[in-house]
mmCIF file of C-alpha atoms and ligand atoms in Angstrom:
data_model
loop_
_atom_site.group_PDB
_atom_site.id
_atom_site.type_symbol
_atom_site.label_atom_id
_atom_site.label_comp_id
_atom_site.label_asym_id
_atom_site.label_seq_id
_atom_site.Cartn_x
_atom_site.Cartn_y
_atom_site.Cartn_z
ATOM 1 C CA MET Z 1 40.823 130.305 123.371
ATOM 2 C CA ALA Z 2 43.698 129.227 121.484
ATOM 3 C CA SER Z 3 46.260 131.710 121.498
ATOM 4 C CA ASN Z 4 45.135 131.772 125.738
ATOM 5 C CA ASP Z 5 46.288 128.090 125.373
ATOM 6 C CA ALA Z 6 49.572 128.809 123.755
ATOM 7 C CA GLU Z 7 50.138 131.740 126.163
ATOM 8 C CA GLN Z 8 49.237 129.362 129.038
ATOM 9 C CA GLN Z 9 51.510 126.967 127.390
ATOM 10 C CA SER Z 10 54.947 129.524 126.942
ATOM 11 C CA GLY Z 11 57.512 128.587 129.715
ATOM 12 C CA SER Z 12 59.010 130.593 132.450
ATOM 13 C CA ARG Z 13 62.074 129.624 131.497
ATOM 14 C CA GLY Z 14 63.115 133.535 131.510
ATOM 15 C CA THR Z 15 65.404 132.526 128.210
ATOM 16 C CA ALA Z 16 64.590 133.447 124.775
ATOM 17 C CA ALA Z 17 63.100 130.001 124.510
ATOM 18 C CA ASP Z 18 62.512 128.504 120.901
ATOM 19 C CA ARG Z 19 58.664 128.760 120.145
ATOM 20 C CA ILE Z 20 56.756 126.294 117.959
ATOM 21 C CA ALA Z 21 56.034 126.887 115.034
ATOM 22 C CA SER Z 22 53.767 123.860 113.365
ATOM 23 C CA VAL Z 23 51.836 121.268 114.253
ATOM 24 C CA GLU Z 24 51.347 118.299 111.338
ATOM 25 C CA ALA Z 25 50.219 115.283 111.625
ATOM 26 C CA PHE Z 26 49.783 112.804 108.926
ATOM 27 C CA GLN Z 27 49.566 109.110 107.267
ATOM 28 C CA VAL Z 28 52.806 108.047 105.097
ATOM 29 C CA ALA Z 29 51.587 104.638 103.391
ATOM 30 C CA TRP Z 30 55.230 104.113 102.279
ATOM 31 C CA ARG Z 31 54.150 101.645 99.507
ATOM 32 C CA PRO Z 32 51.504 102.055 97.005
ATOM 33 C CA GLY Z 33 48.350 100.317 98.673
ATOM 34 C CA ASP Z 34 50.338 99.526 101.714
ATOM 35 C CA ALA Z 35 47.227 98.135 104.088
ATOM 36 C CA PRO Z 36 46.515 101.047 107.131
ATOM 37 C CA GLY Z 37 48.090 98.859 109.716
ATOM 38 C CA ARG Z 38 51.092 99.019 107.933
ATOM 39 C CA ARG Z 39 51.232 102.487 107.410
ATOM 40 C CA THR Z 40 52.923 104.965 109.788
ATOM 41 C CA ALA Z 41 51.280 108.084 111.845
ATOM 42 C CA ILE Z 42 53.651 111.054 111.815
ATOM 43 C CA VAL Z 43 53.367 114.136 114.023
ATOM 44 C CA ARG Z 44 55.727 116.766 112.507
ATOM 45 C CA VAL Z 45 56.511 119.845 114.142
ATOM 46 C CA ARG Z 46 58.688 122.700 113.532
ATOM 47 C CA THR Z 47 60.085 126.082 115.487
ATOM 48 C CA GLU Z 48 60.215 129.236 114.347
ATOM 49 C CA GLY Z 49 63.875 128.626 115.206
ATOM 50 C CA GLY Z 50 64.146 126.009 112.223
ATOM 51 C CA LEU Z 51 64.138 123.102 113.851
ATOM 52 C CA THR Z 52 62.171 120.183 112.924
ATOM 53 C CA GLY Z 53 60.700 116.767 115.596
ATOM 54 C CA TYR Z 54 59.436 114.098 114.389
ATOM 55 C CA GLY Z 55 57.292 111.559 116.563
ATOM 56 C CA GLU Z 56 54.928 108.225 115.993
ATOM 57 C CA ALA Z 57 51.428 107.595 116.922
ATOM 58 C CA SER Z 58 50.235 103.530 116.899
ATOM 59 C CA PRO Z 59 50.045 102.475 113.731
ATOM 60 C CA MET Z 60 46.793 100.063 114.829
ATOM 61 C CA MET Z 61 44.183 101.603 112.333
ATOM 62 C CA GLY Z 62 46.520 103.019 110.685
ATOM 63 C CA GLY Z 63 46.403 105.661 113.311
ATOM 64 C CA GLU Z 64 43.758 108.005 111.726
ATOM 65 C CA HIS Z 65 42.370 108.633 114.694
ATOM 66 C CA SER Z 66 45.263 109.886 116.910
ATOM 67 C CA LEU Z 67 46.216 111.927 113.746
ATOM 68 C CA LEU Z 68 42.774 113.200 114.455
ATOM 69 C CA VAL Z 69 42.990 113.944 117.642
ATOM 70 C CA VAL Z 70 46.350 115.705 116.943
ATOM 71 C CA ARG Z 71 45.146 117.509 114.569
ATOM 72 C CA ASP Z 72 42.321 119.318 116.528
ATOM 73 C CA PHE Z 73 44.581 120.766 119.154
ATOM 74 C CA ALA Z 74 47.542 121.189 117.091
ATOM 75 C CA ALA Z 75 47.177 125.042 116.699
ATOM 76 C CA SER Z 76 46.969 125.350 120.070
ATOM 77 C CA LEU Z 77 50.206 124.274 120.641
ATOM 78 C CA VAL Z 78 52.015 126.892 117.730
ATOM 79 C CA GLY Z 79 53.993 130.208 120.365
ATOM 80 C CA ALA Z 80 53.913 126.917 122.923
ATOM 81 C CA ASP Z 81 58.005 126.240 124.646
ATOM 82 C CA PRO Z 82 58.781 122.677 123.203
ATOM 83 C CA PHE Z 83 60.776 121.786 126.233
ATOM 84 C CA ASP Z 84 57.594 122.621 128.560
ATOM 85 C CA GLN Z 85 57.184 118.669 126.709
ATOM 86 C CA ALA Z 86 55.516 117.225 130.426
ATOM 87 C CA VAL Z 87 53.163 120.299 130.880
ATOM 88 C CA ILE Z 88 51.666 119.780 127.532
ATOM 89 C CA PHE Z 89 51.105 116.364 127.611
ATOM 90 C CA ASP Z 90 48.873 116.494 130.408
ATOM 91 C CA ARG Z 91 47.494 120.039 129.948
ATOM 92 C CA LEU Z 92 45.799 117.751 126.791
ATOM 93 C CA LEU Z 93 45.469 114.704 128.017
ATOM 94 C CA HIS Z 94 43.266 115.911 130.484
ATOM 95 C CA ARG Z 95 41.191 118.375 128.066
ATOM 96 C CA TYR Z 96 40.585 115.407 125.859
ATOM 97 C CA ILE Z 97 39.696 112.680 128.487
ATOM 98 C CA LYS Z 98 36.019 112.560 127.982
ATOM 99 C CA LEU Z 99 37.448 110.509 124.985
ATOM 100 C CA GLY Z 100 38.291 108.154 126.904
ATOM 101 C CA PRO Z 101 41.607 108.544 127.614
ATOM 102 C CA GLU Z 102 42.943 105.082 125.950
ATOM 103 C CA GLY Z 103 44.165 104.597 122.802
ATOM 104 C CA ALA Z 104 42.948 107.311 120.223
ATOM 105 C CA VAL Z 105 44.137 110.246 122.309
ATOM 106 C CA THR Z 106 47.241 109.182 124.233
ATOM 107 C CA GLY Z 107 48.446 107.959 120.879
ATOM 108 C CA ALA Z 108 48.305 110.725 119.856
ATOM 109 C CA LEU Z 109 49.771 112.798 122.746
ATOM 110 C CA ALA Z 110 52.745 109.819 122.764
ATOM 111 C CA ALA Z 111 53.388 111.315 118.889
ATOM 112 C CA LEU Z 112 53.794 114.552 119.772
ATOM 113 C CA ASP Z 113 55.717 113.787 123.047
ATOM 114 C CA ILE Z 114 58.167 111.931 120.767
ATOM 115 C CA ALA Z 115 58.447 115.260 118.490
ATOM 116 C CA LEU Z 116 58.763 117.878 121.309
ATOM 117 C CA TRP Z 117 62.166 115.076 122.717
ATOM 118 C CA ASP Z 118 63.353 115.137 119.610
ATOM 119 C CA ILE Z 119 63.444 118.945 119.197
ATOM 120 C CA LYS Z 120 64.181 119.235 122.738
ATOM 121 C CA GLY Z 121 67.438 117.194 121.868
ATOM 122 C CA LYS Z 122 68.293 118.844 118.617
ATOM 123 C CA ALA Z 123 68.383 122.139 120.671
ATOM 124 C CA LEU Z 124 70.956 121.125 123.242
ATOM 125 C CA GLY Z 125 72.466 119.134 120.533
ATOM 126 C CA LEU Z 126 72.817 116.081 122.757
ATOM 127 C CA PRO Z 127 70.790 112.288 121.934
ATOM 128 C CA ILE Z 128 67.576 111.711 123.880
ATOM 129 C CA TYR Z 129 68.829 109.401 126.184
ATOM 130 C CA LYS Z 130 71.082 112.114 127.585
ATOM 131 C CA LEU Z 131 68.224 114.210 128.564
ATOM 132 C CA LEU Z 132 67.103 111.039 130.405
ATOM 133 C CA GLY Z 133 69.787 110.836 132.507
ATOM 134 C CA GLY Z 134 72.413 108.408 130.178
ATOM 135 C CA ALA Z 135 72.649 104.795 128.899
ATOM 136 C CA TRP Z 136 74.154 101.311 130.724
ATOM 137 C CA ARG Z 137 74.329 100.783 126.788
ATOM 138 C CA THR Z 138 73.573 101.634 123.513
ATOM 139 C CA LYS Z 139 73.474 98.755 121.564
ATOM 140 C CA LEU Z 140 70.580 96.329 121.868
ATOM 141 C CA PRO Z 141 69.917 92.745 121.188
ATOM 142 C CA PHE Z 142 66.567 91.961 119.585
ATOM 143 C CA TYR Z 143 64.077 89.726 119.688
ATOM 144 C CA ALA Z 144 62.312 88.374 115.940
ATOM 145 C CA SER Z 145 58.617 88.795 116.727
ATOM 146 C CA ILE Z 146 56.843 86.574 114.371
ATOM 147 C CA GLY Z 147 53.356 87.411 113.807
ATOM 148 C CA GLY Z 148 50.032 85.265 112.080
ATOM 149 C CA ASN Z 149 51.057 82.700 113.005
ATOM 150 C CA ALA Z 150 47.300 80.655 113.933
ATOM 151 C CA GLU Z 151 45.964 80.331 110.531
ATOM 152 C CA ARG Z 152 49.272 78.544 109.390
ATOM 153 C CA SER Z 153 50.595 74.997 109.213
ATOM 154 C CA VAL Z 154 52.744 73.422 111.922
ATOM 155 C CA ASP Z 155 55.159 73.399 108.782
ATOM 156 C CA ASP Z 156 54.506 76.521 107.626
ATOM 157 C CA VAL Z 157 54.874 77.775 111.253
ATOM 158 C CA VAL Z 158 58.834 76.290 111.462
ATOM 159 C CA ARG Z 159 59.361 77.266 107.659
ATOM 160 C CA VAL Z 160 58.903 81.066 108.336
ATOM 161 C CA VAL Z 161 60.707 80.738 111.781
ATOM 162 C CA GLU Z 162 63.255 79.069 110.490
ATOM 163 C CA LYS Z 163 64.146 82.200 107.572
ATOM 164 C CA ARG Z 164 63.805 84.670 110.662
ATOM 165 C CA TRP Z 165 65.854 82.670 112.806
ATOM 166 C CA LEU Z 166 69.123 82.755 110.293
ATOM 167 C CA ALA Z 167 68.442 86.388 108.292
ATOM 168 C CA GLU Z 168 68.356 88.240 111.227
ATOM 169 C CA THR Z 169 70.246 86.553 114.082
ATOM 170 C CA PRO Z 170 68.010 87.048 116.721
ATOM 171 C CA ALA Z 171 69.241 86.792 120.566
ATOM 172 C CA ALA Z 172 64.931 85.520 120.920
ATOM 173 C CA ILE Z 173 62.200 84.107 118.934
ATOM 174 C CA LYS Z 174 58.143 84.880 119.161
ATOM 175 C CA ILE Z 175 55.595 82.994 117.810
ATOM 176 C CA ARG Z 176 52.610 85.366 117.563
ATOM 177 C CA TRP Z 177 49.049 83.624 117.155
ATOM 178 C CA ASP Z 178 47.180 86.791 115.410
ATOM 179 C CA GLY Z 179 43.935 85.143 115.558
ATOM 180 C CA ASP Z 180 40.400 85.158 116.198
ATOM 181 C CA ARG Z 181 40.020 87.510 119.370
ATOM 182 C CA THR Z 182 36.541 87.154 119.492
ATOM 183 C CA ARG Z 183 36.848 82.973 119.926
ATOM 184 C CA GLN Z 184 38.385 81.040 122.836
ATOM 185 C CA ASP Z 185 40.144 77.982 123.037
ATOM 186 C CA TYR Z 186 39.579 76.622 119.747
ATOM 187 C CA ASP Z 187 42.912 74.979 118.858
ATOM 188 C CA ILE Z 188 44.989 74.413 121.778
ATOM 189 C CA PRO Z 189 46.623 70.928 120.990
ATOM 190 C CA GLY Z 190 47.247 72.718 116.737
ATOM 191 C CA ASP Z 191 49.328 75.497 118.688
ATOM 192 C CA ILE Z 192 50.894 73.414 121.742
ATOM 193 C CA ALA Z 193 51.566 71.255 118.290
ATOM 194 C CA LYS Z 194 53.209 74.376 116.424
ATOM 195 C CA ALA Z 195 54.830 75.408 119.864
ATOM 196 C CA ARG Z 196 56.836 72.133 120.038
ATOM 197 C CA ALA Z 197 57.727 72.161 116.528
ATOM 198 C CA VAL Z 198 59.645 75.764 117.265
ATOM 199 C CA ARG Z 199 61.238 74.430 119.945
ATOM 200 C CA LYS Z 200 62.580 71.422 118.042
ATOM 201 C CA LEU Z 201 63.786 73.726 115.014
ATOM 202 C CA VAL Z 202 65.893 76.057 117.829
ATOM 203 C CA GLY Z 203 66.844 73.656 120.293
ATOM 204 C CA ASP Z 204 66.498 73.485 123.761
ATOM 205 C CA ALA Z 205 69.015 76.503 124.639
ATOM 206 C CA PHE Z 206 67.376 79.068 122.465
ATOM 207 C CA PRO Z 207 65.343 81.561 124.095
ATOM 208 C CA LEU Z 208 61.330 81.575 123.011
ATOM 209 C CA ALA Z 209 58.316 83.325 123.780
ATOM 210 C CA PHE Z 210 54.849 82.683 123.053
ATOM 211 C CA ASP Z 211 52.030 85.754 122.117
ATOM 212 C CA ALA Z 212 48.600 83.701 122.348
ATOM 213 C CA ASN Z 213 46.809 87.620 121.691
ATOM 214 C CA ASN Z 214 44.704 87.793 124.037
ATOM 215 C CA GLN Z 215 42.816 83.831 122.494
ATOM 216 C CA TYR Z 216 42.511 81.639 125.817
ATOM 217 C CA SER Z 217 40.173 81.357 128.178
ATOM 218 C CA ILE Z 218 41.863 81.740 131.649
ATOM 219 C CA GLY Z 219 41.395 77.387 131.808
ATOM 220 C CA GLY Z 220 42.703 77.252 128.362
ATOM 221 C CA ALA Z 221 45.489 79.088 128.866
ATOM 222 C CA ILE Z 222 46.759 77.772 132.082
ATOM 223 C CA ARG Z 223 46.983 74.143 130.359
ATOM 224 C CA VAL Z 224 48.694 76.011 127.291
ATOM 225 C CA GLY Z 225 50.926 77.666 129.820
ATOM 226 C CA ARG Z 226 52.272 73.953 130.876
ATOM 227 C CA ALA Z 227 52.816 72.494 127.871
ATOM 228 C CA LEU Z 228 54.939 75.889 127.377
ATOM 229 C CA GLU Z 229 56.604 75.445 131.115
ATOM 230 C CA ASP Z 230 57.574 72.101 129.714
ATOM 231 C CA LEU Z 231 59.540 73.271 126.096
ATOM 232 C CA GLY Z 232 61.086 75.285 127.741
ATOM 233 C CA TYR Z 233 59.725 79.284 126.466
ATOM 234 C CA VAL Z 234 60.802 82.043 128.439
ATOM 235 C CA TRP Z 235 57.433 83.692 128.586
ATOM 236 C CA PHE Z 236 53.628 83.620 127.711
ATOM 237 C CA GLU Z 237 52.331 86.762 126.063
ATOM 238 C CA GLU Z 238 48.633 87.910 126.726
ATOM 239 C CA PRO Z 239 47.536 84.985 127.261
ATOM 240 C CA VAL Z 240 43.403 85.965 127.974
ATOM 241 C CA GLN Z 241 41.462 89.196 126.715
ATOM 242 C CA HIS Z 242 43.447 92.376 127.865
ATOM 243 C CA TYR Z 243 40.751 93.961 129.254
ATOM 244 C CA ASP Z 244 40.119 90.822 132.060
ATOM 245 C CA VAL Z 245 42.805 92.542 134.415
ATOM 246 C CA ARG Z 246 42.244 89.953 136.920
ATOM 247 C CA GLY Z 247 42.258 87.569 134.845
ATOM 248 C CA MET Z 248 45.905 88.041 133.441
ATOM 249 C CA GLY Z 249 46.200 88.754 136.913
ATOM 250 C CA GLU Z 250 45.077 85.068 137.689
ATOM 251 C CA VAL Z 251 46.752 83.207 135.029
ATOM 252 C CA ALA Z 252 49.786 84.488 135.866
ATOM 253 C CA GLN Z 253 49.520 83.641 139.811
ATOM 254 C CA ARG Z 254 49.261 80.329 138.775
ATOM 255 C CA LEU Z 255 51.775 79.540 136.729
ATOM 256 C CA ASP Z 256 55.591 79.363 136.723
ATOM 257 C CA ILE Z 257 56.740 80.691 133.008
ATOM 258 C CA THR Z 258 56.165 84.434 133.429
ATOM 259 C CA VAL Z 259 52.985 86.151 131.730
ATOM 260 C CA SER Z 260 53.293 89.062 129.890
ATOM 261 C CA ALA Z 261 51.005 91.889 129.254
ATOM 262 C CA ALA Z 262 49.830 95.608 128.912
ATOM 263 C CA GLU Z 263 50.862 96.457 125.730
ATOM 264 C CA GLN Z 264 47.252 97.485 124.936
ATOM 265 C CA THR Z 265 47.216 99.556 128.428
ATOM 266 C CA TYR Z 266 47.269 103.545 128.303
ATOM 267 C CA THR Z 267 47.752 105.136 131.686
ATOM 268 C CA THR Z 268 50.109 104.801 134.523
ATOM 269 C CA GLN Z 269 47.322 103.757 136.387
ATOM 270 C CA ALA Z 270 46.344 100.989 134.479
ATOM 271 C CA LEU Z 271 49.835 100.198 134.924
ATOM 272 C CA VAL Z 272 49.456 99.795 138.375
ATOM 273 C CA GLN Z 273 46.265 97.316 138.453
ATOM 274 C CA ILE Z 274 47.685 94.502 135.885
ATOM 275 C CA ILE Z 275 50.734 94.694 137.519
ATOM 276 C CA GLU Z 276 49.027 94.176 141.128
ATOM 277 C CA ALA Z 277 46.004 91.796 140.107
ATOM 278 C CA GLY Z 278 49.829 89.499 139.549
ATOM 279 C CA VAL Z 279 51.687 90.601 136.289
ATOM 280 C CA ARG Z 280 55.346 90.715 136.844
ATOM 281 C CA MET Z 281 56.525 91.774 133.154
ATOM 282 C CA VAL Z 282 54.983 94.167 131.280
ATOM 283 C CA GLN Z 283 54.818 96.138 127.713
ATOM 284 C CA PRO Z 284 53.242 99.116 127.596
ATOM 285 C CA ASP Z 285 53.700 101.067 124.566
ATOM 286 C CA ILE Z 286 55.586 104.377 123.281
ATOM 287 C CA VAL Z 287 53.743 105.409 120.602
ATOM 288 C CA LYS Z 288 50.381 104.241 122.516
ATOM 289 C CA MET Z 289 50.786 105.798 126.344
ATOM 290 C CA GLY Z 290 52.735 108.648 126.823
ATOM 291 C CA GLY Z 291 55.847 108.811 124.422
ATOM 292 C CA ILE Z 292 58.646 109.125 125.683
ATOM 293 C CA THR Z 293 57.670 110.757 129.374
ATOM 294 C CA GLY Z 294 54.910 107.786 129.216
ATOM 295 C CA LEU Z 295 57.336 105.157 128.798
ATOM 296 C CA MET Z 296 59.946 106.578 131.685
ATOM 297 C CA GLN Z 297 57.155 107.027 134.040
ATOM 298 C CA CYS Z 298 55.682 103.075 133.170
ATOM 299 C CA ALA Z 299 60.535 102.440 134.192
ATOM 300 C CA ALA Z 300 59.934 104.185 137.104
ATOM 301 C CA ILE Z 301 56.782 102.247 138.265
ATOM 302 C CA CYS Z 302 58.349 98.642 137.650
ATOM 303 C CA PHE Z 303 61.459 99.198 138.799
ATOM 304 C CA ALA Z 304 59.709 100.458 142.409
ATOM 305 C CA HIS Z 305 57.392 97.388 142.011
ATOM 306 C CA GLY Z 306 60.396 94.314 140.819
ATOM 307 C CA VAL Z 307 58.266 94.220 137.392
ATOM 308 C CA GLU Z 308 60.255 93.397 133.968
ATOM 309 C CA LEU Z 309 59.852 96.385 131.493
ATOM 310 C CA VAL Z 310 59.787 95.061 128.086
ATOM 311 C CA PRO Z 311 58.434 97.048 125.847
ATOM 312 C CA HIS Z 312 56.545 96.453 122.720
ATOM 313 C CA GLN Z 313 57.164 97.431 119.385
ATOM 314 C CA THR Z 314 56.490 97.369 116.591
ATOM 315 C CA GLN Z 315 58.027 99.038 113.104
ATOM 316 C CA PRO Z 316 60.745 99.845 113.045
ATOM 317 C CA GLY Z 317 60.684 103.452 112.624
ATOM 318 C CA ILE Z 318 60.468 106.524 114.709
ATOM 319 C CA GLY Z 319 58.094 105.111 117.803
ATOM 320 C CA HIS Z 320 60.751 102.091 117.518
ATOM 321 C CA VAL Z 321 64.330 103.982 117.743
ATOM 322 C CA ALA Z 322 62.073 106.360 120.408
ATOM 323 C CA ASN Z 323 61.790 103.393 122.519
ATOM 324 C CA LEU Z 324 65.633 102.321 121.909
ATOM 325 C CA HIS Z 325 66.541 105.714 123.798
ATOM 326 C CA VAL Z 326 64.657 104.398 126.657
ATOM 327 C CA LEU Z 327 65.721 101.278 127.152
ATOM 328 C CA ALA Z 328 69.172 102.187 126.793
ATOM 329 C CA THR Z 329 68.647 104.191 129.957
ATOM 330 C CA LEU Z 330 67.554 101.648 132.079
ATOM 331 C CA MET Z 331 69.185 99.819 134.170
ATOM 332 C CA HIS Z 332 67.695 96.602 134.324
ATOM 333 C CA ASN Z 333 66.720 95.548 131.043
ATOM 334 C CA THR Z 334 65.926 91.792 131.041
ATOM 335 C CA LYS Z 335 65.068 91.310 127.613
ATOM 336 C CA PRO Z 336 65.582 91.866 123.760
ATOM 337 C CA ALA Z 337 64.343 94.651 122.192
ATOM 338 C CA GLU Z 338 60.958 93.630 120.379
ATOM 339 C CA PHE Z 339 61.896 93.887 115.794
ATOM 340 C CA ALA Z 340 58.575 93.158 114.713
ATOM 341 C CA ASP Z 341 57.766 93.264 110.617
ATOM 342 C CA PRO Z 342 61.587 93.750 109.354
ATOM 343 C CA ASP Z 343 61.423 94.497 105.540
ATOM 344 C CA ASP Z 344 63.284 97.948 104.230
ATOM 345 C CA ARG Z 345 59.915 99.831 102.867
ATOM 346 C CA MET Z 346 60.615 102.699 105.270
ATOM 347 C CA HIS Z 347 64.609 102.838 105.048
ATOM 348 C CA VAL Z 348 64.004 105.758 102.005
ATOM 349 C CA ALA Z 349 62.781 108.206 104.617
ATOM 350 C CA PHE Z 350 66.003 107.491 106.815
ATOM 351 C CA GLU Z 351 69.857 108.143 106.157
ATOM 352 C CA ASN Z 352 70.747 106.284 108.650
ATOM 353 C CA PRO Z 353 67.744 103.642 109.370
ATOM 354 C CA PRO Z 354 67.460 101.763 111.862
ATOM 355 C CA ILE Z 355 69.047 98.048 110.866
ATOM 356 C CA PRO Z 356 70.249 95.578 113.247
ATOM 357 C CA GLN Z 357 73.849 94.541 112.281
ATOM 358 C CA ASP Z 358 75.102 91.540 114.018
ATOM 359 C CA GLY Z 359 72.198 90.639 116.637
ATOM 360 C CA PHE Z 360 72.194 94.043 117.845
ATOM 361 C CA PHE Z 361 70.414 97.657 116.959
ATOM 362 C CA THR Z 362 73.024 100.700 118.205
ATOM 363 C CA VAL Z 363 70.497 103.394 119.124
ATOM 364 C CA PRO Z 364 71.704 106.878 117.359
ATOM 365 C CA ASP Z 365 73.573 109.304 118.903
ATOM 366 C CA GLY Z 366 73.326 112.189 117.217
ATOM 367 C CA PRO Z 367 70.731 115.203 118.815
ATOM 368 C CA GLY Z 368 67.226 114.450 119.709
ATOM 369 C CA LEU Z 369 66.460 110.998 117.934
ATOM 370 C CA GLY Z 370 69.685 111.112 116.098
ATOM 371 C CA LEU Z 371 67.192 110.066 112.894
ATOM 372 C CA ARG Z 372 68.875 111.626 110.093
ATOM 373 C CA ILE Z 373 65.032 111.981 108.306
ATOM 374 C CA ARG Z 374 65.207 113.068 104.762
ATOM 375 C CA ASP Z 375 61.673 115.431 104.276
ATOM 376 C CA ASP Z 376 60.817 115.231 100.985
ATOM 377 C CA GLU Z 377 60.316 111.564 101.069
ATOM 378 C CA ILE Z 378 58.045 111.608 103.812
ATOM 379 C CA ASP Z 379 56.332 114.553 102.269
ATOM 380 C CA ARG Z 380 56.280 112.519 99.085
ATOM 381 C CA ARG Z 381 54.310 109.662 100.747
ATOM 382 C CA ARG Z 382 52.207 111.220 102.806
ATOM 383 C CA SER Z 383 48.565 111.336 102.962
HETATM 384 CA CA1 CA O 1 51.715 91.094 121.576
#
């Protein structure tokens, strides 16, 4: 069965194509005791010709569920042509579709897709953004994405925001709530007080965003959204539960502030549904829903619908750099790139770690992702 699949997946380019020799899937704990969400779910593909491609799955719950899926199909890819990445993607998606195409499976396929694009770029000696049609820019401004504010006092929110604002010189700041998803509307006056305090800290002109992390009812979201409009916030993210697509659309259409959603959207069809519901800024995540191939499909959908594409991103590692390659190719790149979780724990794995300088990330211009990854440092931390 596995070898038949491999033969079917083999390309017919008529050239002596390099072939996939192995597919590994493992978690990396950067530091002892790293919580699952701080680890990285890595997929590493090697070819018979000696190329190595790296991909990353969503780190949600440590990515273990996606890694299980990759391990399940890994042997079937041996012998396949890495240039067949889109055919491989759709074949595997439909093989595993009864698991539900949302989350673990699409995270697995995203990691594989990124690794195969990395190999394609290395085989051709070109950065991925060139293979995607070229870059409008290779320096990208970022916004500081600052989580955990539901539990903080107003003063602590201001203190945490001020620290990153001064340290990173971001182009914008987003305050995330990360609250209890089983409750709604439990501290709206406190939430508005925090939003107001942050506005006072940074002044009237600085771009701010508010990420509710799904904690409001529709009515609660309208109330908070009106306050954010008065405070000059630029966007209001995931005000209601992501699975309430109709409700998300209603909030988006009733408010003047731009409402964003879709970081928890895993297929192109689901993306279209949330746009049809009324959301006009969407945030699919490259490591959750299709890798580079999937995010480029999202870009086409957004362009056709006149919708802003502002991808969600968590860890500043492999997925982050894959995301930068796609952002470089977007004509309408309306918002800065998300920069969450900025610390140096991953830097040991890269000769050229993705670190912002003077308010910008620079897309690496080496072959593939352009990341020079230290295999030995990765292997030392794998679990
Ligand atoms: Ca978010």
